Coordinates of C-alpha atoms in Angstrom, one line a residue:
Chain A
M12 CA -44.6 202.7 59.2
G13 CA -45.8 203.6 55.8
G14 CA -48.4 202.2 53.6
I15 CA -50.0 202.6 50.1
Y16 CA -52.7 204.7 48.7
W17 CA -53.7 203.3 45.4
L18 CA -54.6 205.6 42.5
A19 CA -57.0 203.2 40.9
S20 CA -58.8 203.6 37.6
Y21 CA -59.9 201.8 34.5
P22 CA -57.6 202.7 31.6
K23 CA -58.2 206.2 30.0
S24 CA -60.0 207.5 32.9
G25 CA -57.8 210.5 34.0
N26 CA -55.2 208.7 36.1
T27 CA -52.4 210.5 34.3
W28 CA -53.9 213.9 34.8
F29 CA -54.5 213.2 38.4
R30 CA -50.9 212.0 38.9
T31 CA -49.7 215.2 37.3
F32 CA -51.7 217.2 39.8
L33 CA -50.3 215.0 42.6
K34 CA -46.7 215.5 41.5
N35 CA -47.2 219.2 41.4
L36 CA -48.8 219.2 44.8
I37 CA -46.1 217.2 46.4
E38 CA -43.2 219.0 44.7
D39 CA -44.7 222.4 45.5
G40 CA -42.2 223.9 43.0
D41 CA -42.0 227.2 41.3
E42 CA -42.5 225.7 37.9
P43 CA -44.8 222.9 36.6
A44 CA -43.5 219.3 37.1
D45 CA -42.0 217.7 34.0
I46 CA -44.6 215.5 32.3
N47 CA -41.9 213.0 31.4
D48 CA -41.0 212.5 35.1
L49 CA -44.4 212.0 36.7
S50 CA -43.4 209.1 38.8
I51 CA -44.6 209.6 42.3
G52 CA -44.6 205.9 42.9
N53 CA -44.8 202.7 40.9
V54 CA -47.5 201.1 38.8
A55 CA -48.8 198.0 40.6
S56 CA -48.1 195.8 37.6
S57 CA -44.5 196.8 37.1
R58 CA -42.4 193.7 36.5
A59 CA -39.3 195.5 37.5
W60 CA -40.7 196.5 40.8
L61 CA -42.0 193.0 41.5
D62 CA -38.7 191.3 40.5
E63 CA -36.7 193.6 42.6
V64 CA -38.6 193.0 45.7
L65 CA -39.0 189.2 45.1
G66 CA -35.4 188.5 44.2
F67 CA -36.3 186.3 41.3
D68 CA -37.9 186.7 37.8
T69 CA -41.7 186.9 37.5
A70 CA -41.0 186.0 33.8
E71 CA -40.5 182.4 35.0
L72 CA -43.9 182.3 36.6
D73 CA -47.4 181.9 35.2
P74 CA -49.9 184.8 35.8
D75 CA -51.7 183.1 38.7
E76 CA -48.4 182.3 40.4
V77 CA -47.4 186.0 40.0
D78 CA -50.7 187.2 41.4
R79 CA -50.3 185.0 44.5
L80 CA -47.0 186.9 45.2
R81 CA -48.2 190.4 44.5
P82 CA -49.7 191.1 48.0
E83 CA -46.3 190.2 49.5
V84 CA -44.5 192.7 47.3
Y85 CA -46.9 195.5 48.4
R86 CA -46.7 194.5 52.0
W87 CA -42.9 195.0 51.8
S88 CA -43.7 198.7 51.3
L89 CA -44.7 198.8 55.0
R90 CA -41.0 198.9 55.8
D91 CA -40.7 202.4 54.3
D92 CA -41.6 205.3 56.6
A93 CA -43.3 207.4 54.0
I94 CA -46.7 206.9 52.6
A95 CA -46.6 205.7 48.9
Y96 CA -48.9 206.6 46.1
H97 CA -49.1 203.9 43.4
K98 CA -51.1 203.7 40.2
I99 CA -53.2 200.6 39.6
H100 CA -55.4 199.5 36.6
D101 CA -56.2 196.0 37.9
A102 CA -59.7 195.5 39.2
Y103 CA -59.8 194.9 42.9
T104 CA -59.7 191.1 42.9
S105 CA -58.4 188.3 45.2
T106 CA -55.7 185.8 44.5
L107 CA -56.2 182.1 44.5
N108 CA -55.2 182.3 48.2
G109 CA -58.3 184.4 48.7
E110 CA -56.5 187.5 49.8
P111 CA -56.9 190.9 48.1
L112 CA -54.4 191.4 45.3
V113 CA -53.3 194.7 46.7
G114 CA -52.5 193.2 50.1
R115 CA -54.9 194.2 52.8
E116 CA -52.3 195.2 55.4
A117 CA -50.3 197.4 53.1
T118 CA -53.3 199.4 51.8
L119 CA -54.2 202.6 53.5
G120 CA -56.9 203.4 51.0
A121 CA -57.8 203.7 47.3
L122 CA -58.7 206.8 45.4
Y123 CA -60.9 205.6 42.5
I124 CA -60.8 207.9 39.5
L125 CA -64.0 207.3 37.6
R126 CA -64.9 208.5 34.1
N127 CA -68.1 208.3 32.1
P128 CA -67.7 205.1 30.0
L129 CA -69.2 206.9 27.1
D130 CA -66.0 209.0 27.0
V131 CA -63.8 206.1 28.0
A132 CA -64.7 204.0 25.0
P133 CA -63.5 206.3 22.2
S134 CA -60.4 207.2 24.2
Y135 CA -59.6 203.5 24.8
A136 CA -60.2 202.8 21.1
N137 CA -57.8 205.6 20.2
H138 CA -55.1 204.4 22.6
N139 CA -55.3 200.8 21.3
H140 CA -55.6 201.7 17.6
S141 CA -58.9 199.8 17.6
S142 CA -62.4 200.6 16.5
I143 CA -64.8 202.0 19.0
D144 CA -67.0 198.9 18.6
D145 CA -64.0 196.7 19.6
A146 CA -63.3 198.9 22.6
I147 CA -67.0 198.7 23.7
T148 CA -66.7 194.9 23.3
R149 CA -63.6 194.7 25.5
M150 CA -65.2 196.9 28.1
S151 CA -68.0 194.3 28.3
E152 CA -65.8 191.2 28.7
H153 CA -65.5 189.7 32.1
D154 CA -62.1 188.1 31.2
H155 CA -60.7 191.3 29.7
A156 CA -57.1 191.8 30.9
L157 CA -54.1 193.8 30.0
C158 CA -50.7 192.1 29.2
K159 CA -52.3 188.7 29.3
S160 CA -50.4 187.0 26.5
R161 CA -48.5 184.0 27.7
K162 CA -46.4 183.8 24.6
G163 CA -44.3 186.9 25.2
L164 CA -42.9 189.1 27.9
P165 CA -44.4 192.6 28.3
N166 CA -42.8 194.9 30.9
Q167 CA -45.9 194.7 33.0
V168 CA -47.6 191.7 34.4
R169 CA -51.2 190.7 33.7
Q170 CA -53.9 193.1 34.9
Q171 CA -57.4 191.7 35.1
L172 CA -59.8 194.4 34.3
L173 CA -63.2 192.5 34.2
T174 CA -66.0 194.6 32.6
W175 CA -66.0 198.3 33.1
S176 CA -68.9 198.0 35.5
E177 CA -67.3 195.1 37.4
H178 CA -64.1 197.1 37.6
V179 CA -65.9 200.1 39.2
L180 CA -67.9 198.0 41.7
S181 CA -64.9 195.8 42.6
W182 CA -63.2 198.9 44.0
V183 CA -66.0 201.1 45.3
D184 CA -67.9 198.2 47.0
A185 CA -64.9 196.3 48.2
P186 CA -65.5 195.2 51.8
D187 CA -63.0 196.7 54.3
L188 CA -61.4 199.0 51.7
N189 CA -61.1 202.7 52.5
C190 CA -62.1 203.8 49.1
R191 CA -63.0 207.3 47.8
V192 CA -64.4 208.0 44.4
I193 CA -63.4 211.1 42.4
R194 CA -65.1 211.7 39.1
Y195 CA -63.1 212.9 36.2
E196 CA -66.0 215.2 35.3
D197 CA -65.9 216.8 38.8
M198 CA -62.1 217.4 38.4
L199 CA -63.0 219.4 35.3
E200 CA -66.1 221.2 36.6
D201 CA -64.9 222.2 40.1
P202 CA -61.2 221.3 40.3
L203 CA -60.5 223.2 43.5
A204 CA -63.2 221.3 45.4
A205 CA -62.5 217.9 43.8
F206 CA -58.7 218.0 44.2
T207 CA -59.0 219.4 47.7
R208 CA -61.2 216.4 48.7
A209 CA -58.7 214.1 47.1
A210 CA -55.7 215.6 48.7
R211 CA -57.3 215.5 52.1
F212 CA -58.2 211.8 51.7
L213 CA -54.6 211.0 50.6
Q214 CA -53.2 212.7 53.8
L215 CA -51.5 215.4 51.7
P216 CA -51.3 219.2 52.1
H217 CA -54.6 220.7 51.1
D218 CA -54.5 224.4 51.8
T219 CA -56.2 226.4 49.1
A220 CA -53.2 228.2 47.8
R221 CA -51.1 225.1 47.3
I222 CA -54.0 223.2 45.7
A223 CA -54.7 226.1 43.4
K224 CA -51.1 226.3 42.3
A225 CA -50.9 222.5 41.6
I226 CA -54.1 222.8 39.6
R227 CA -52.7 225.6 37.6
F228 CA -49.5 223.7 36.9
S229 CA -51.5 220.7 35.7
D230 CA -53.7 222.7 33.4
F231 CA -54.1 221.0 30.0
K232 CA -52.6 224.0 28.2
V233 CA -49.5 223.7 30.3
L234 CA -49.3 219.9 29.7
S235 CA -50.0 220.3 26.0
R236 CA -47.2 222.9 25.6
Q237 CA -44.7 220.6 27.3
E238 CA -45.8 217.7 25.1
E239 CA -45.4 219.9 22.0
Q240 CA -41.9 220.9 23.1
N241 CA -40.6 217.6 24.6
G242 CA -42.9 214.8 23.5
F243 CA -44.6 212.6 26.1
R244 CA -43.3 209.1 26.8
E245 CA -46.7 207.6 27.6
K246 CA -48.3 208.7 24.4
A247 CA -49.0 205.8 22.1
P248 CA -47.3 206.1 18.8
K249 CA -49.2 207.3 15.7
T250 CA -51.8 208.9 17.8
E251 CA -52.4 212.6 18.0
R252 CA -51.4 214.4 21.2
F253 CA -52.0 212.8 24.5
F254 CA -52.9 216.0 26.3
R255 CA -55.7 217.2 24.2
Q256 CA -58.2 219.5 25.8
G257 CA -59.6 217.6 28.8
K258 CA -63.3 217.3 28.1
S259 CA -66.4 215.4 29.1
G260 CA -69.2 214.9 26.6
D261 CA -66.9 214.1 23.7
W262 CA -69.0 211.0 23.2
R263 CA -71.8 213.1 21.7
D264 CA -69.7 213.7 18.7
K265 CA -67.9 210.4 18.5
L266 CA -70.5 207.7 19.3
T267 CA -73.4 206.5 17.1
P268 CA -76.8 206.0 18.7
E269 CA -76.2 202.3 18.4
Q270 CA -72.9 202.5 20.3
I271 CA -74.5 204.7 23.0
A272 CA -77.3 202.1 23.4
R273 CA -74.8 199.3 23.7
I274 CA -72.9 201.0 26.4
V275 CA -76.0 202.0 28.3
A276 CA -77.5 198.5 28.0
E277 CA -74.3 197.0 29.4
H278 CA -73.3 199.6 32.1
G279 CA -76.5 201.5 32.8
K280 CA -76.9 200.4 36.4
V281 CA -73.4 201.7 37.4
M282 CA -73.8 204.8 35.2
R283 CA -77.0 205.7 36.9
R284 CA -75.4 205.2 40.3
F285 CA -72.6 207.7 39.6
G286 CA -74.6 210.3 37.9
Y287 CA -74.0 209.5 34.2
L288 CA -77.7 208.7 33.5
N289 CA -80.8 210.5 34.5
T290 CA -83.8 208.7 36.2
A291 CA -85.2 208.0 32.7
G292 CA -82.0 206.2 31.7
E293 CA -80.8 208.9 29.3
P294 CA -77.1 209.9 29.3
L295 CA -76.4 213.2 31.0
Chain B
M26 CA -21.3 159.8 47.8
T27 CA -24.7 160.1 46.1
D28 CA -24.8 160.3 42.3
A29 CA -23.4 163.6 41.1
Y30 CA -23.2 165.1 37.7
L31 CA -20.2 167.2 36.5
Y32 CA -20.5 170.3 34.4
A33 CA -18.4 173.2 33.1
C34 CA -19.8 176.7 33.2
Y35 CA -18.6 180.2 33.8
G36 CA -15.0 178.9 33.7
L37 CA -15.8 176.7 36.7
T38 CA -16.3 173.0 37.4
L39 CA -19.6 172.2 39.0
R40 CA -20.6 169.0 40.8
S41 CA -24.4 168.8 41.1
Q42 CA -26.9 166.3 42.5
L43 CA -29.5 167.8 40.2
Q44 CA -29.1 167.1 36.5
L45 CA -28.5 170.3 34.5
P46 CA -29.0 169.5 30.8
E47 CA -28.6 173.2 29.9
L48 CA -24.9 172.9 30.9
L49 CA -21.9 171.4 29.2
P50 CA -21.3 168.0 30.8
L51 CA -17.8 166.8 31.9
S52 CA -16.8 163.1 32.1
A53 CA -16.6 161.7 35.6
S54 CA -12.9 161.3 35.8
S55 CA -11.3 161.5 39.2
F56 CA -9.5 164.7 38.2
H57 CA -12.7 166.6 37.7
V58 CA -14.4 165.2 40.8
N59 CA -11.6 166.4 43.0
V60 CA -11.3 169.9 41.7
A61 CA -14.9 170.9 41.4
E62 CA -15.2 174.5 42.6
I63 CA -18.9 174.5 43.0
D64 CA -21.1 172.0 44.9
I65 CA -24.8 171.9 44.2
R66 CA -26.7 169.7 46.6
L67 CA -30.2 168.8 47.6
G68 CA -30.8 169.1 51.4
M69 CA -32.5 170.9 54.2
V70 CA -32.6 174.7 54.1
A71 CA -34.2 176.3 57.2
R72 CA -37.5 178.0 56.8
G73 CA -38.0 181.6 57.8
G74 CA -34.7 183.1 56.7
L75 CA -31.1 183.4 58.0
A76 CA -30.5 183.6 61.8
G77 CA -28.6 186.7 62.4
G78 CA -29.0 187.8 58.8
K79 CA -30.6 190.8 57.2
Q80 CA -33.9 190.5 55.4
I81 CA -33.8 192.2 52.0
G82 CA -37.2 191.1 50.6
P83 CA -40.2 189.0 51.7
Y84 CA -38.4 186.0 50.3
A85 CA -34.7 186.9 50.6
W86 CA -32.2 187.1 53.4
V87 CA -28.4 187.8 53.4
N88 CA -25.5 187.7 55.7
A89 CA -21.7 188.0 55.1
R90 CA -21.4 184.5 53.8
S91 CA -24.8 183.4 52.4
L92 CA -27.9 184.3 50.5
W93 CA -31.2 182.6 51.5
L94 CA -33.9 182.7 48.8
Q95 CA -37.3 181.2 48.8
V96 CA -39.4 180.8 45.6
P97 CA -42.8 180.0 47.1
H98 CA -44.2 176.6 46.1
V99 CA -40.8 175.8 44.4
A100 CA -37.9 175.6 46.7
R101 CA -35.6 177.3 49.2
F102 CA -32.0 178.0 48.1
L103 CA -29.0 178.7 50.3
V104 CA -26.0 180.0 48.4
S105 CA -22.8 180.2 50.4
E106 CA -19.3 181.6 50.0
G107 CA -19.3 181.4 46.2
R108 CA -18.9 177.7 46.2
E109 CA -22.0 175.9 47.5
I110 CA -25.7 176.0 46.6
L111 CA -28.1 173.9 48.7
I112 CA -31.6 173.3 47.3
D113 CA -34.6 172.3 49.5
P114 CA -37.4 171.5 47.1
E115 CA -41.1 171.8 48.0
P116 CA -42.7 168.3 47.8
G117 CA -43.7 167.3 44.4
I118 CA -42.0 170.1 42.5
D119 CA -40.6 169.3 39.1
E120 CA -36.9 169.6 38.3
D121 CA -37.3 172.1 35.5
S122 CA -38.8 174.5 38.0
L123 CA -35.8 174.0 40.4
R124 CA -33.4 174.6 37.5
V125 CA -34.8 177.8 36.3
F126 CA -34.4 179.6 39.6
L127 CA -31.1 177.8 40.4
L128 CA -29.6 179.0 37.1
G129 CA -31.1 182.5 37.6
S130 CA -31.1 184.1 41.0
A131 CA -29.1 181.4 42.9
F132 CA -26.3 181.5 40.3
G133 CA -26.4 185.2 40.2
A134 CA -25.8 185.3 43.9
L135 CA -23.0 182.8 43.7
L136 CA -21.2 184.8 41.0
F137 CA -21.5 187.9 43.2
Q138 CA -20.0 185.9 46.1
R139 CA -17.1 185.0 43.8
G140 CA -16.3 188.7 43.4
H141 CA -17.7 189.3 39.9
L142 CA -19.8 192.2 38.6
V143 CA -22.9 190.5 37.4
L144 CA -24.9 192.2 34.6
H145 CA -28.5 191.5 33.7
G146 CA -28.1 191.1 30.0
N147 CA -26.7 189.0 27.1
A148 CA -23.1 188.8 25.9
I149 CA -22.4 188.5 22.2
R150 CA -19.0 188.0 20.6
I151 CA -18.0 190.6 18.0
G152 CA -14.6 189.7 16.6
D153 CA -12.2 189.1 19.5
R154 CA -14.2 191.2 22.0
C155 CA -17.8 191.3 23.1
M156 CA -20.9 193.4 23.3
V157 CA -23.3 193.2 26.1
C158 CA -27.0 194.2 25.9
V159 CA -28.5 195.0 29.3
G160 CA -32.0 196.0 30.3
P161 CA -35.1 195.2 32.3
S162 CA -37.1 192.0 31.7
G163 CA -39.2 192.4 28.6
A164 CA -36.8 194.9 27.0
G165 CA -36.0 192.3 24.2
K166 CA -32.5 191.2 25.2
S167 CA -33.0 187.5 24.3
T168 CA -34.7 188.3 21.1
L169 CA -31.8 190.5 20.1
A170 CA -29.3 187.7 21.1
A171 CA -31.3 185.2 19.0
G172 CA -31.1 187.6 16.0
F173 CA -27.4 188.0 16.4
M174 CA -26.9 184.3 16.7
R175 CA -28.9 183.8 13.5
R176 CA -26.4 186.1 11.8
G177 CA -23.5 183.9 13.0
Y178 CA -22.4 185.9 16.0
P179 CA -21.6 183.5 19.0
I180 CA -23.5 184.1 22.2
L181 CA -21.4 184.0 25.3
A182 CA -24.1 184.3 28.0
D183 CA -27.8 184.9 28.3
D184 CA -29.6 186.7 31.2
V185 CA -26.7 186.5 33.6
V186 CA -23.4 188.0 32.5
P187 CA -20.5 187.8 35.0
V188 CA -17.6 190.3 34.5
D189 CA -14.2 189.4 36.0
S190 CA -11.7 191.7 37.5
Q191 CA -10.1 192.3 34.1
C192 CA -13.5 193.5 32.7
R193 CA -14.0 190.4 30.7
A194 CA -17.4 188.7 30.2
I195 CA -17.2 185.1 31.3
P196 CA -19.0 182.5 29.0
G197 CA -22.1 181.1 30.7
F198 CA -25.0 178.7 30.0
P199 CA -25.0 177.5 26.4
R200 CA -28.7 178.4 25.8
I201 CA -31.0 181.4 25.2
K202 CA -34.4 181.5 26.9
L203 CA -36.9 182.5 24.2
W204 CA -40.6 183.1 24.4
Q205 CA -43.0 181.5 21.9
D206 CA -43.8 184.8 20.2
V207 CA -40.1 185.2 19.5
T208 CA -39.6 181.6 18.2
E209 CA -42.6 182.2 15.9
K210 CA -41.3 185.6 14.7
L211 CA -37.8 184.2 14.0
A212 CA -39.2 181.0 12.4
I213 CA -37.4 178.8 15.0
D214 CA -39.1 175.4 15.3
A215 CA -39.9 175.0 19.0
T216 CA -41.3 171.5 18.7
D217 CA -38.2 169.8 20.1
L218 CA -37.0 172.5 22.4
R219 CA -37.2 172.0 26.2
R220 CA -39.7 174.2 28.0
I221 CA -38.2 176.3 30.8
R222 CA -40.9 175.0 33.1
P223 CA -44.1 173.0 32.5
N224 CA -47.0 175.3 31.7
T225 CA -44.9 178.1 30.2
E226 CA -44.5 179.1 26.6
K227 CA -40.8 179.8 27.0
F228 CA -38.1 177.6 25.7
N229 CA -34.4 176.8 26.0
L230 CA -32.7 177.3 22.6
P231 CA -29.2 175.7 22.7
V232 CA -26.4 177.9 21.4
G233 CA -23.1 176.5 20.3
I234 CA -20.8 177.9 23.0
E235 CA -17.5 176.2 22.2
G236 CA -16.3 174.0 25.0
A237 CA -13.1 176.0 25.4
A238 CA -14.7 179.5 25.1
E239 CA -12.6 182.1 26.9
P240 CA -13.6 185.3 28.7
L241 CA -13.7 188.2 26.3
P242 CA -13.0 191.9 27.0
I243 CA -16.2 193.9 27.0
R244 CA -16.0 196.9 24.7
W245 CA -19.6 197.8 24.0
I246 CA -22.7 197.9 26.3
Y247 CA -26.1 198.9 25.0
I248 CA -28.9 199.6 27.5
L249 CA -32.2 198.4 25.9
D250 CA -35.5 200.0 26.6
S251 CA -38.8 200.5 24.8
D252 CA -40.9 203.6 24.7
H253 CA -43.8 205.1 22.8
L254 CA -41.4 206.2 20.1
E255 CA -41.7 205.8 16.4
A256 CA -38.1 205.2 15.5
L257 CA -35.0 203.6 17.0
K258 CA -32.8 205.9 19.0
I259 CA -29.2 205.4 20.2
E260 CA -27.9 207.9 22.7
P261 CA -24.3 207.7 24.0
I262 CA -23.7 208.0 27.7
P263 CA -20.6 210.0 28.4
G264 CA -17.9 209.1 30.8
M265 CA -19.0 210.7 34.0
Q266 CA -22.6 209.4 33.6
R267 CA -21.7 205.8 33.0
F268 CA -21.5 204.5 36.5
Q269 CA -25.1 204.7 37.5
P270 CA -26.6 202.9 34.5
L271 CA -24.1 200.0 35.0
H272 CA -25.1 199.8 38.7
N273 CA -28.8 199.9 37.8
N274 CA -28.4 197.1 35.3
T275 CA -26.6 194.8 37.7
Y276 CA -28.4 191.5 38.1
R277 CA -30.2 191.3 41.4
V278 CA -28.4 194.4 42.7
Q279 CA -30.3 194.2 45.9
F280 CA -28.4 191.0 46.8
L281 CA -25.3 193.2 47.4
Q282 CA -26.8 194.7 50.5
G283 CA -25.6 192.8 53.5
M284 CA -23.3 190.5 51.5
A285 CA -20.3 192.9 52.2
L286 CA -19.6 192.9 48.5
K287 CA -20.6 196.4 47.6
P288 CA -17.2 198.1 47.6
E289 CA -15.8 195.5 45.2
H290 CA -18.9 195.8 43.0
L291 CA -18.6 199.6 42.9
K292 CA -14.9 199.4 42.0
L293 CA -15.7 197.0 39.1
C294 CA -18.4 199.2 37.9
G295 CA -16.0 202.1 37.8
Q296 CA -13.3 200.1 36.0
L297 CA -15.7 198.8 33.4
A298 CA -17.2 202.3 32.9
G299 CA -13.8 203.6 31.9
R300 CA -13.3 201.0 29.1
I301 CA -16.5 200.8 27.2
R302 CA -18.7 202.5 24.7
L303 CA -22.0 202.8 26.6
A304 CA -25.2 203.9 24.9
R305 CA -28.9 203.7 25.5
L306 CA -30.9 202.1 22.7
T307 CA -34.6 202.8 22.8
R308 CA -36.9 201.0 20.5
P309 CA -40.6 201.5 19.7
R310 CA -42.7 199.6 22.2
K311 CA -45.1 198.4 19.5
G312 CA -43.6 196.1 17.0
F313 CA -40.1 194.6 17.4
N314 CA -38.2 195.4 14.3
L315 CA -35.3 193.1 14.8
E316 CA -33.1 193.3 11.7
P317 CA -32.9 197.1 11.5
M318 CA -32.1 197.1 15.2
I319 CA -29.2 194.7 14.7
D320 CA -28.0 196.7 11.7
R321 CA -28.0 199.9 13.8
I322 CA -26.0 198.3 16.6
L323 CA -23.5 196.9 14.2
A324 CA -23.1 200.3 12.5
D325 CA -22.6 201.9 15.9
I326 CA -20.0 199.3 16.8
A327 CA -18.2 199.9 13.5
E328 CA -18.2 203.6 14.2
H329 CA -16.8 203.1 17.7
P330 CA -14.4 200.1 17.4

């Protein structure tokens, strides 16, 4: 009997980089994994996945009807022998039936990839071709969701994000959820320790040599070179490269004092909890 | 017997207890009543799947003669031997909701049972042959079909395209399902169009499939997808690599498991693969530029007649 580990994150929080590492770790190849074939599982909101398991079109359902069925789709994974690793951007919420969207029985755990919202905001703005102020506003809206238009048909179903703070707490404080937080900043600062902890949590090989190789194959220089040669399918058009130098602290150059103040005012409590603010409430 | 309506579709005569305004009605002459190949009835369908069958999803079971499908809060369907569909509605469910899943998955299964290859796409008449656009939900198949229709090309089938043993597309339901954002973009007045279901912004757009429309040989198949590209791209798929994309774009391909239909399906995939121009068409995910896309497809068709 298998089960799912969710690779959960708010958008633009390092999920892609983490999955690159995971792909390299699992493949254990002699060369870096292809950035255009990073699939080690599905994305939770994939319409194709849901439709295939259900046997009918989610396009014919409204978003709440779809959400009510999603736990069943994930439970179906239990029939596979292997553990599955799936990406998810949804906040950890419950359906109208009152059960967790991810399906309690199917979920072995969740690795929550967390990034400083001061860095998330400019990255999110860039990805959406919006202003940073708009991104900050979206990150502060309880009803913020991806793919929520009911007038068309995106290839992913609706994903309720809530506010950035609510998204974080929905996962890390979820009752009965085996959840482990990995900070993007720790992945940068001490990758061997951070990725080793993650691999152990996910029941994957975590000997030092194998982790170190996977880290080397997932280095931003390696990814950037691949993107330069072959392009990257997940990069939004008309943006500069997806795999720029992974950094924390970009916000110091990109955010105005007013924008910083807005983010801290809205998300300060959660930021402090995870080490993004000092005791005086100043960004670190 | 109880009231029944008669319809023609997919080259078949249907007798149905459920009214199907999407379909072409037939008059209730005794000739048609007697020769109806397909029976659609309301009745009891057992809960919990098929005894002795194989479960292929949380809501789907198959055995050698039947598919059992549940759409929670809507209905259970039992599709048998390519000639009968039994519908057991949930109490209080509206008929539009029954129809959308009947004409989708249930009919897809029926067509499989009749020995057809069933593609997930749209079939569009080009001269005396046809082009099929296949792809996942959300790829833009129906938008493209609507665009071709606006240019005067007849639509043979939308969403479910059965292919017979001679590799011809069989004409299906005379409508395209369109989302509101597409009707707005194409300046189609949706005021008088039937909604697919209550509470959805998706509409049935009638298309003028001639009553005597015949199956047409499939010559071109384009696999639609979207990506973070900045320009449209058409990539031909050469002979040896054609089989898998056709299999992957089969409608409800998982229904084939356990229905003992896979060998015939694979054979039809192989036959079709040998006769068509098959190409992958990838469009930019942001912004659906319809007219240039149609122009590009027509140019490709002209280049590979």
